[in-house]
Amino acid sequence: VETNRVEAFSDGVFAIAITLLILGVVVPTSERGRLGHDLLELWPSYVAYGVSFVTIGIIWVNHHEIFRQVGRVDRTLLFINVLFLMLVAFIPFPTRVVADFVRHPGDRRPAALAYGITLTVTALLFNTLWRYVSGKRGLLREDADPRVVSGITRSFIPGVPLYAGSTLLSLVSPIAALVLYGSIALFYVLSSSLFGRDEIGEAAA
Amino acid sequence: VETNRVEAFSDGVFAIAITLLILGVVVPTSERGRLGHDLLELWPSYVAYGVSFVTIGIIWVNHHEIFRQVGRVDRTLLFINVLFLMLVAFIPFPTRVVADFVRHPGDRRPAALAYGITLTVTALLFNTLWRYVSGKRGLLREDADPRVVSGITRSFIPGVPLYAGSTLLSLVSPIAALVLYGSIALFYVLSSSLFGRDEIGEAAA
Amino acid sequence: VETNRVEAFSDGVFAIAITLLILGVVVPTSERGRLGHDLLELWPSYVAYGVSFVTIGIIWVNHHEIFRQVGRVDRTLLFINVLFLMLVAFIPFPTRVVADFVRHPGDRRPAALAYGITLTVTALLFNTLWRYVSGKRGLLREDADPRVVSGITRSFIPGVPLYAGSTLLSLVSPIAALVLYGSIALFYVLSSSLFGRDEIGEAAA
Amino acid sequence: VETNRVEAFSDGVFAIAITLLILGVVVPTSERGRLGHDLLELWPSYVAYGVSFVTIGIIWVNHHEIFRQVGRVDRTLLFINVLFLMLVAFIPFPTRVVADFVRHPGDRRPAALAYGITLTVTALLFNTLWRYVSGKRGLLREDADPRVVSGITRSFIPGVPLYAGSTLLSLVSPIAALVLYGSIALFYVLSSSLFGRDEIGEAAA
């Protein structure tokens, strides 16, 4: 009961951030008679929309998982959660930057960097949230299963290094980094669906 | 209890996607003194807004119906649901494409195709969602009424063929396809209201 | 329990429609050094934002009141509610039209008409919703107080005539009509707060 | 139970207003090859996004705190809450004004004033809300702890003077005022996290 309103507020921000992504897919306004061509040219926007939608979806699933273990909320947790949501709600911005600039070689690197930095900081704050919840006495539910708790802890280990590594990679090859961002999301969904929980696939985000 | 947060998150995405449709009805900015004329000229935007609003509303009603039968949620279901919501949240984009281009003969076909493809994939994912729920042991509520379950299964049969057919029709006659998209929504609402549940009218979406 | 998800979805649409109004208050982009002047010139946007925000707020309060009397939801009610929400979510559009065009005498009439028609149809659908709920056996809660029910019915009588009349008035004097839209909202809030429920002030919306 | 729907609606508005802030961070459209530079130039947008996100987050936390003490809702409370939400949902507008104009000396003062006035009125309405809740017999929960109630009252005292003072300061030094808006948010979060509830840090908002 105690945690209901935090979850509802968080879910609201998740749902809005994920749905606002569509505003980054901009209806073409070029001259008439070329709509078919223009819609095909928009493919980076569709891909960026898909990758960010799935990525925010993954983060939401994991946030869900964390809060199922939470029994009590204090003000520090509320504020860590607000900072974390601040990053989640920011994701539509670098998503659109990547979609708009990925085809221009001179702008690809800063676009990939902006996306990677955003997701790395998101992963960092997500880890902070979980460490605070699992580390402070009295926040976890009394009946929380220690194996589930340590399973979550383990599954969150690869998230920050993966995104930080991809971000660094974008300095060398922005395209490789962008492919990696998409692959992390894809791999996570597939492995999570195919092998169930507590597999390495749960690591991202 | 278990399914509450999935439903709340889904409802959030539905509610935002349906409300964002209004951003596709763009306030005229032409020279002054012509507002009356410009507002009338916007009729394709009003029609597109109405059809997509009702269509998303229908999908929401049916999603509601599915989740009333769900007793337990696993991660695969969560991810199918995220993919499904990704399509629902995409609908405002082809809606605006249709509204902006329907009066230009050379652009009508790709506009009608974009709308139809989006709804066909949405219907496909909706069917996938229901098949997963109804096919995997332990996800349906233990007290789910088998007649309701098979009624839902039956009522979802025509959705994909109807939208796929309309999409193909748009290759021949985009206008006929657009009229059909609107008619499906209208027919569904009318028949569902007039004849109640489990009629053929429940098929769409 | 049964009505929870309808209310949650409706509240979502209300909350988003009311918050999207801010997108109609457009940040000035004129040359630098004139921001103070430009912000003051935006007063019609502030007034329109305020009037529509309060109006949607009133509608939400009354929707709340209706659903407190509802015990069971059927599909027809769901679809009437979807059509009603379609009008509520449309309000940001005429709001912005009024804000953008109120200072241009030649465009004032269609702007006031667009606003009035939207609110008249909203009031009509709201009445339809309540008539359906209160008229069909088995939708009201079994313990619904008949005095509350007839009080709601009585309080909804003036809504449609008031908005229809204001809309007609806009043919003669658009400014008088706009002042009236604002006064209805103001009067409703004040009388409702000062005299409590079931006063004539509850009529609007 | 009685207060659930008010809280859900309020949370919806909070969640949407806070997430819409990202629409104020505008993707650069200047010539190609300068994206890196352009993204760095956007720093005022990032800072404004962060400060307003945290500020709305603080207001949400406090709104949460108030409604935990509320046992019953009347129509006057509903309307005060609507007016209060009207201000919260307005915050994205002055946020973007500040972000767009902070680097132009001639426009800095009106930008800082617009931001300060919005937050001062928000704080005023928030106080009105709490005074109405705590002052009228029968709205507080019967088991509300008097120490918590007077703690909340005490903690809300500095909010209005702080924001009103910062707003006045912006007449003399807009930059100092903007720094102060950010510092209030930062101080509140830090002190609230470090020292727990009922400290002076709870004052803002």
mmCIF file of C-alpha atoms in Angstrom, chain C residues 16-178:
data_model
loop_
_atom_site.group_PDB
_atom_site.id
_atom_site.type_symbol
_atom_site.label_atom_id
_atom_site.label_comp_id
_atom_site.label_asym_id
_atom_site.label_seq_id
_atom_site.Cartn_x
_atom_site.Cartn_y
_atom_site.Cartn_z
ATOM 1 C CA ILE C 16 -3.168 14.424 -20.339
ATOM 2 C CA ALA C 17 -5.678 16.637 -22.151
ATOM 3 C CA ILE C 18 -5.549 19.192 -19.323
ATOM 4 C CA THR C 19 -1.744 19.175 -19.243
ATOM 5 C CA LEU C 20 -1.347 19.336 -23.041
ATOM 6 C CA LEU C 21 -3.069 22.734 -22.886
ATOM 7 C CA ILE C 22 0.323 24.190 -21.980
ATOM 8 C CA LEU C 23 1.613 23.294 -25.459
ATOM 9 C CA GLY C 24 -0.805 25.943 -26.757
ATOM 10 C CA VAL C 25 1.110 28.620 -24.850
ATOM 11 C CA VAL C 26 3.911 29.093 -27.335
ATOM 12 C CA VAL C 27 7.296 30.507 -26.354
ATOM 13 C CA PRO C 28 7.903 33.733 -28.334
ATOM 14 C CA THR C 29 10.585 33.572 -30.990
ATOM 15 C CA SER C 30 10.628 37.191 -32.163
ATOM 16 C CA GLU C 31 13.818 39.196 -32.169
ATOM 17 C CA ARG C 32 15.803 39.470 -28.939
ATOM 18 C CA GLY C 33 15.349 42.258 -26.436
ATOM 19 C CA ARG C 34 11.555 42.179 -26.604
ATOM 20 C CA LEU C 35 10.758 39.197 -24.376
ATOM 21 C CA GLY C 36 9.018 41.274 -21.701
ATOM 22 C CA HIS C 37 6.717 42.796 -24.282
ATOM 23 C CA ASP C 38 6.113 39.438 -25.978
ATOM 24 C CA LEU C 39 5.223 37.692 -22.720
ATOM 25 C CA LEU C 40 2.615 40.350 -21.957
ATOM 26 C CA GLU C 41 1.217 40.110 -25.492
ATOM 27 C CA LEU C 42 0.565 36.426 -24.835
ATOM 28 C CA TRP C 43 -2.251 37.204 -22.373
ATOM 29 C CA PRO C 44 -4.927 35.577 -24.543
ATOM 30 C CA SER C 45 -2.983 32.323 -24.307
ATOM 31 C CA TYR C 46 -2.852 32.550 -20.520
ATOM 32 C CA VAL C 47 -6.577 33.287 -20.250
ATOM 33 C CA ALA C 48 -7.486 30.516 -22.699
ATOM 34 C CA TYR C 49 -5.219 28.111 -20.794
ATOM 35 C CA GLY C 50 -6.885 29.034 -17.512
ATOM 36 C CA VAL C 51 -10.470 28.818 -18.781
ATOM 37 C CA SER C 52 -9.959 25.475 -20.519
ATOM 38 C CA PHE C 53 -8.002 24.051 -17.597
ATOM 39 C CA VAL C 54 -10.776 24.922 -15.161
ATOM 40 C CA THR C 55 -13.444 23.723 -17.599
ATOM 41 C CA ILE C 56 -11.786 20.333 -18.042
ATOM 42 C CA GLY C 57 -11.287 20.258 -14.267
ATOM 43 C CA ILE C 58 -15.035 20.795 -13.758
ATOM 44 C CA ILE C 59 -15.860 18.067 -16.246
ATOM 45 C CA TRP C 60 -13.466 15.757 -14.427
ATOM 46 C CA VAL C 61 -15.092 16.497 -11.055
ATOM 47 C CA ASN C 62 -18.508 15.689 -12.526
ATOM 48 C CA HIS C 63 -17.259 12.544 -14.254
ATOM 49 C CA HIS C 64 -15.935 11.531 -10.854
ATOM 50 C CA GLU C 65 -19.408 12.141 -9.394
ATOM 51 C CA ILE C 66 -21.092 10.023 -12.055
ATOM 52 C CA PHE C 67 -18.768 7.071 -11.657
ATOM 53 C CA ARG C 68 -19.234 7.060 -7.902
ATOM 54 C CA GLN C 69 -22.812 6.010 -8.679
ATOM 55 C CA VAL C 70 -21.813 3.330 -11.191
ATOM 56 C CA GLY C 71 -21.736 -0.264 -10.028
ATOM 57 C CA ARG C 72 -21.310 -2.102 -13.314
ATOM 58 C CA VAL C 73 -19.940 -1.216 -16.735
ATOM 59 C CA ASP C 74 -21.123 -2.677 -20.043
ATOM 60 C CA ARG C 75 -19.620 -2.288 -23.513
ATOM 61 C CA THR C 76 -22.067 0.399 -24.618
ATOM 62 C CA LEU C 77 -21.114 2.490 -21.611
ATOM 63 C CA LEU C 78 -17.431 1.951 -22.454
ATOM 64 C CA PHE C 79 -17.966 3.259 -25.985
ATOM 65 C CA ILE C 80 -20.088 6.245 -24.942
ATOM 66 C CA ASN C 81 -17.278 7.040 -22.535
ATOM 67 C CA VAL C 82 -14.685 6.739 -25.327
ATOM 68 C CA LEU C 83 -16.688 9.137 -27.529
ATOM 69 C CA PHE C 84 -17.032 11.526 -24.610
ATOM 70 C CA LEU C 85 -13.272 11.385 -23.956
ATOM 71 C CA MET C 86 -12.712 12.033 -27.677
ATOM 72 C CA LEU C 87 -14.361 15.408 -27.184
ATOM 73 C CA VAL C 88 -12.513 16.169 -23.954
ATOM 74 C CA ALA C 89 -9.177 15.404 -25.613
ATOM 75 C CA PHE C 90 -10.162 17.683 -28.493
ATOM 76 C CA ILE C 91 -10.507 20.785 -26.278
ATOM 77 C CA PRO C 92 -6.807 21.815 -26.547
ATOM 78 C CA PHE C 93 -7.337 22.435 -30.278
ATOM 79 C CA PRO C 94 -10.110 25.102 -30.149
ATOM 80 C CA THR C 95 -8.411 26.529 -27.051
ATOM 81 C CA ARG C 96 -5.324 27.285 -29.060
ATOM 82 C CA VAL C 97 -7.398 28.541 -32.007
ATOM 83 C CA VAL C 98 -9.098 31.061 -29.720
ATOM 84 C CA ALA C 99 -5.808 32.130 -28.119
ATOM 85 C CA ASP C 100 -4.110 32.626 -31.483
ATOM 86 C CA PHE C 101 -6.934 34.460 -33.264
ATOM 87 C CA VAL C 102 -8.911 36.356 -30.630
ATOM 88 C CA ARG C 103 -7.171 39.636 -31.419
ATOM 89 C CA HIS C 104 -7.969 39.540 -35.129
ATOM 90 C CA PRO C 105 -11.514 40.848 -35.641
ATOM 91 C CA GLY C 106 -12.038 38.948 -38.888
ATOM 92 C CA ASP C 107 -11.135 35.607 -37.290
ATOM 93 C CA ARG C 108 -12.822 35.977 -33.937
ATOM 94 C CA ARG C 109 -16.176 34.532 -34.962
ATOM 95 C CA PRO C 110 -14.961 31.154 -36.307
ATOM 96 C CA ALA C 111 -12.647 30.824 -33.297
ATOM 97 C CA ALA C 112 -15.486 31.396 -30.820
ATOM 98 C CA LEU C 113 -17.705 29.050 -32.821
ATOM 99 C CA ALA C 114 -15.094 26.270 -32.812
ATOM 100 C CA TYR C 115 -14.721 26.552 -29.041
ATOM 101 C CA GLY C 116 -18.457 26.662 -28.435
ATOM 102 C CA ILE C 117 -19.300 23.750 -30.705
ATOM 103 C CA THR C 118 -16.661 21.597 -29.027
ATOM 104 C CA LEU C 119 -18.019 22.309 -25.556
ATOM 105 C CA THR C 120 -21.641 21.904 -26.615
ATOM 106 C CA VAL C 121 -20.968 18.464 -28.075
ATOM 107 C CA THR C 122 -18.936 17.574 -24.976
ATOM 108 C CA ALA C 123 -21.903 18.536 -22.782
ATOM 109 C CA LEU C 124 -24.249 16.540 -25.010
ATOM 110 C CA LEU C 125 -22.132 13.408 -24.733
ATOM 111 C CA PHE C 126 -21.787 13.918 -21.012
ATOM 112 C CA ASN C 127 -25.585 13.991 -20.720
ATOM 113 C CA THR C 128 -25.831 10.907 -22.912
ATOM 114 C CA LEU C 129 -23.378 9.135 -20.619
ATOM 115 C CA TRP C 130 -25.372 9.974 -17.512
ATOM 116 C CA ARG C 131 -28.736 9.152 -19.089
ATOM 117 C CA TYR C 132 -27.428 5.775 -20.157
ATOM 118 C CA VAL C 133 -25.998 5.065 -16.703
ATOM 119 C CA SER C 134 -29.068 6.218 -14.824
ATOM 120 C CA GLY C 135 -31.616 4.853 -17.288
ATOM 121 C CA LYS C 136 -30.452 1.290 -17.846
ATOM 122 C CA ARG C 137 -31.253 -1.216 -15.157
ATOM 123 C CA GLY C 138 -28.255 -2.694 -13.415
ATOM 124 C CA LEU C 139 -25.562 -0.095 -14.067
ATOM 125 C CA LEU C 140 -26.126 2.092 -11.003
ATOM 126 C CA ARG C 141 -24.793 0.793 -7.715
ATOM 127 C CA GLU C 142 -27.466 -1.054 -5.835
ATOM 128 C CA ASP C 143 -27.040 1.265 -2.879
ATOM 129 C CA ALA C 144 -27.117 4.448 -4.972
ATOM 130 C CA ASP C 145 -29.070 7.164 -3.159
ATOM 131 C CA PRO C 146 -32.087 8.137 -5.351
ATOM 132 C CA ARG C 147 -31.803 11.735 -4.153
ATOM 133 C CA VAL C 148 -28.189 11.928 -5.276
ATOM 134 C CA VAL C 149 -29.147 10.396 -8.619
ATOM 135 C CA SER C 150 -31.959 12.865 -9.266
ATOM 136 C CA GLY C 151 -29.749 15.678 -7.942
ATOM 137 C CA ILE C 152 -27.135 14.838 -10.589
ATOM 138 C CA THR C 153 -29.830 14.628 -13.272
ATOM 139 C CA ARG C 154 -31.176 18.040 -12.243
ATOM 140 C CA SER C 155 -27.742 19.620 -12.071
ATOM 141 C CA PHE C 156 -26.894 18.526 -15.636
ATOM 142 C CA ILE C 157 -29.983 20.189 -17.189
ATOM 143 C CA PRO C 158 -28.527 23.670 -17.844
ATOM 144 C CA GLY C 159 -25.205 22.490 -19.344
ATOM 145 C CA VAL C 160 -26.206 21.910 -22.974
ATOM 146 C CA PRO C 161 -28.524 24.967 -23.316
ATOM 147 C CA LEU C 162 -25.875 27.194 -21.721
ATOM 148 C CA TYR C 163 -23.114 26.138 -24.105
ATOM 149 C CA ALA C 164 -25.423 25.926 -27.131
ATOM 150 C CA GLY C 165 -26.702 29.415 -26.352
ATOM 151 C CA SER C 166 -23.183 30.809 -25.962
ATOM 152 C CA THR C 167 -22.232 29.221 -29.266
ATOM 153 C CA LEU C 168 -25.170 30.869 -31.022
ATOM 154 C CA LEU C 169 -24.299 34.146 -29.327
ATOM 155 C CA SER C 170 -20.857 33.969 -30.938
ATOM 156 C CA LEU C 171 -22.564 34.508 -34.313
ATOM 157 C CA VAL C 172 -23.696 37.915 -33.069
ATOM 158 C CA SER C 173 -20.848 38.845 -30.736
ATOM 159 C CA PRO C 174 -17.833 36.534 -30.543
ATOM 160 C CA ILE C 175 -16.377 38.524 -27.660
ATOM 161 C CA ALA C 176 -19.532 38.208 -25.583
ATOM 162 C CA ALA C 177 -19.511 34.454 -26.237
ATOM 163 C CA LEU C 178 -15.878 34.104 -25.141
#
